[in-house]
Structure formats: C-alpha cells, structure tokens
C-alpha cells in the first residue's frame, strides 16, 4: 500500500460503480486501487445507507468488484423491487 509522509495516511485511487437491479440503483460501490497490485471494495446500500466491505484485498480490480456482490445481494435480496425483477427475469 502507498502511504504519504504523515503518519496514518493512505494513498489510493478510487473508482465509483453503480449496482443496479431493473435499472434502479441499489448500491454505490467504491473499488480502491492501493497502487501496489492490491484492490479492495466497499459499498453503500442506497435504501438504508448501510455500508459493507470485503474483508481482504484482492489481486485485481475485477476480483475486488466481484467480491462485494454477495455482500450487497445479501442486503437487498428481500426488497420487493428486487424480488419482482428476479421473478420477471426467471421467466425469460
């Protein structure tokens, strides 16, 4: 991880990604690139404001992005809109 000159600093690049279900945003994901080949992700659930994060760094951007999906899905799976989209998509 990259650190600044002051104690307690951390330098990273942050990319913002939207997790949508049926064209509605359900989570805002931040993928963090620590500039040393490690990546992490965290997300905020739009409806509740709850924040979730992966517990360990991943080796690629895509791995970090995909690692947060189950945490988001656990938080939103009981939402009525999400359930409706799941029913609709499973019939296709």
Short mmCIF file of C-alpha atoms in Angstrom, two decimals, residues 4-88:
data_model
loop_
_atom_site.label_atom_id
_atom_site.label_comp_id
_atom_site.label_asym_id
_atom_site.label_seq_id
_atom_site.Cartn_x
_atom_site.Cartn_y
_atom_site.Cartn_z
CA UNK A 4 2.07 9.60 2.42
CA UNK A 5 4.72 11.18 4.62
CA UNK A 6 2.36 11.82 7.54
CA UNK A 7 1.55 9.02 9.97
CA UNK A 8 -1.77 7.34 9.33
CA UNK A 9 -2.01 8.29 5.66
CA UNK A 10 -3.03 6.01 2.84
CA UNK A 11 -2.90 6.89 -0.84
CA UNK A 12 -5.17 5.08 -3.29
CA UNK A 13 -7.21 5.52 -6.43
CA UNK A 14 -10.99 5.18 -6.08
CA UNK A 15 -13.45 4.20 -8.82
CA UNK A 16 -17.20 4.51 -8.33
CA UNK A 17 -19.50 1.82 -9.74
CA UNK A 18 -23.30 1.56 -9.54
CA UNK A 19 -25.01 -1.77 -8.73
CA UNK A 20 -28.47 -1.60 -10.33
CA UNK A 21 -31.38 -4.03 -10.33
CA UNK A 22 -34.00 -3.50 -13.03
CA UNK A 23 -32.42 -0.14 -13.91
CA UNK A 24 -32.70 1.13 -10.33
CA UNK A 25 -29.57 1.85 -8.30
CA UNK A 26 -29.37 -0.30 -5.18
CA UNK A 27 -25.73 0.20 -4.15
CA UNK A 28 -22.86 2.53 -4.84
CA UNK A 29 -19.60 0.60 -4.96
CA UNK A 30 -16.13 2.04 -4.43
CA UNK A 31 -13.24 -0.03 -5.76
CA UNK A 32 -9.94 1.01 -4.21
CA UNK A 33 -6.64 0.54 -6.04
CA UNK A 34 -3.85 0.66 -3.45
CA UNK A 35 -1.23 1.20 -6.20
CA UNK A 36 0.71 -1.92 -5.24
CA UNK A 37 -1.28 -4.57 -7.12
CA UNK A 38 -3.94 -4.96 -4.43
CA UNK A 39 -7.56 -3.86 -4.60
CA UNK A 40 -10.49 -3.66 -2.19
CA UNK A 41 -14.13 -2.76 -2.43
CA UNK A 42 -16.79 -1.27 -0.25
CA UNK A 43 -20.38 -0.29 -0.91
CA UNK A 44 -23.24 1.73 0.46
CA UNK A 45 -26.75 0.34 0.15
CA UNK A 46 -28.84 3.16 -1.34
CA UNK A 47 -32.11 2.43 0.52
CA UNK A 48 -30.64 2.02 4.00
CA UNK A 49 -27.28 3.79 3.97
CA UNK A 50 -25.69 0.62 5.37
CA UNK A 51 -22.05 0.15 4.41
CA UNK A 52 -20.43 -3.18 3.58
CA UNK A 53 -16.84 -4.03 2.65
CA UNK A 54 -14.79 -7.05 1.66
CA UNK A 55 -12.56 -8.38 4.41
CA UNK A 56 -9.30 -8.84 2.50
CA UNK A 57 -7.58 -7.29 -0.53
CA UNK A 58 -7.91 -8.92 -3.94
CA UNK A 59 -5.31 -9.21 -6.70
CA UNK A 60 -7.30 -7.43 -9.42
CA UNK A 61 -9.89 -4.74 -9.92
CA UNK A 62 -12.43 -7.25 -11.23
CA UNK A 63 -11.88 -9.68 -8.34
CA UNK A 64 -12.44 -6.86 -5.84
CA UNK A 65 -15.56 -5.74 -7.69
CA UNK A 66 -17.00 -9.25 -7.84
CA UNK A 67 -16.16 -9.93 -4.17
CA UNK A 68 -18.58 -7.22 -2.99
CA UNK A 69 -21.59 -8.57 -4.95
CA UNK A 70 -22.60 -11.24 -2.39
CA UNK A 71 -22.50 -8.70 0.44
CA UNK A 72 -24.73 -6.30 -1.50
CA UNK A 73 -27.08 -9.07 -2.59
CA UNK A 74 -27.50 -10.28 0.98
CA UNK A 75 -28.63 -6.77 1.97
CA UNK A 76 -31.08 -6.21 -0.90
CA UNK A 77 -32.50 -9.70 -1.59
CA UNK A 78 -35.71 -9.11 0.41
CA UNK A 79 -36.54 -5.80 -1.28
CA UNK A 80 -39.89 -6.05 -3.11
CA UNK A 81 -38.50 -4.46 -6.30
CA UNK A 82 -35.59 -6.89 -6.35
CA UNK A 83 -37.94 -9.84 -5.79
CA UNK A 84 -40.15 -8.66 -8.64
CA UNK A 85 -37.22 -8.31 -11.03
CA UNK A 86 -35.98 -11.78 -10.05
CA UNK A 87 -39.41 -13.30 -10.78
CA UNK A 88 -39.67 -11.43 -14.09
#
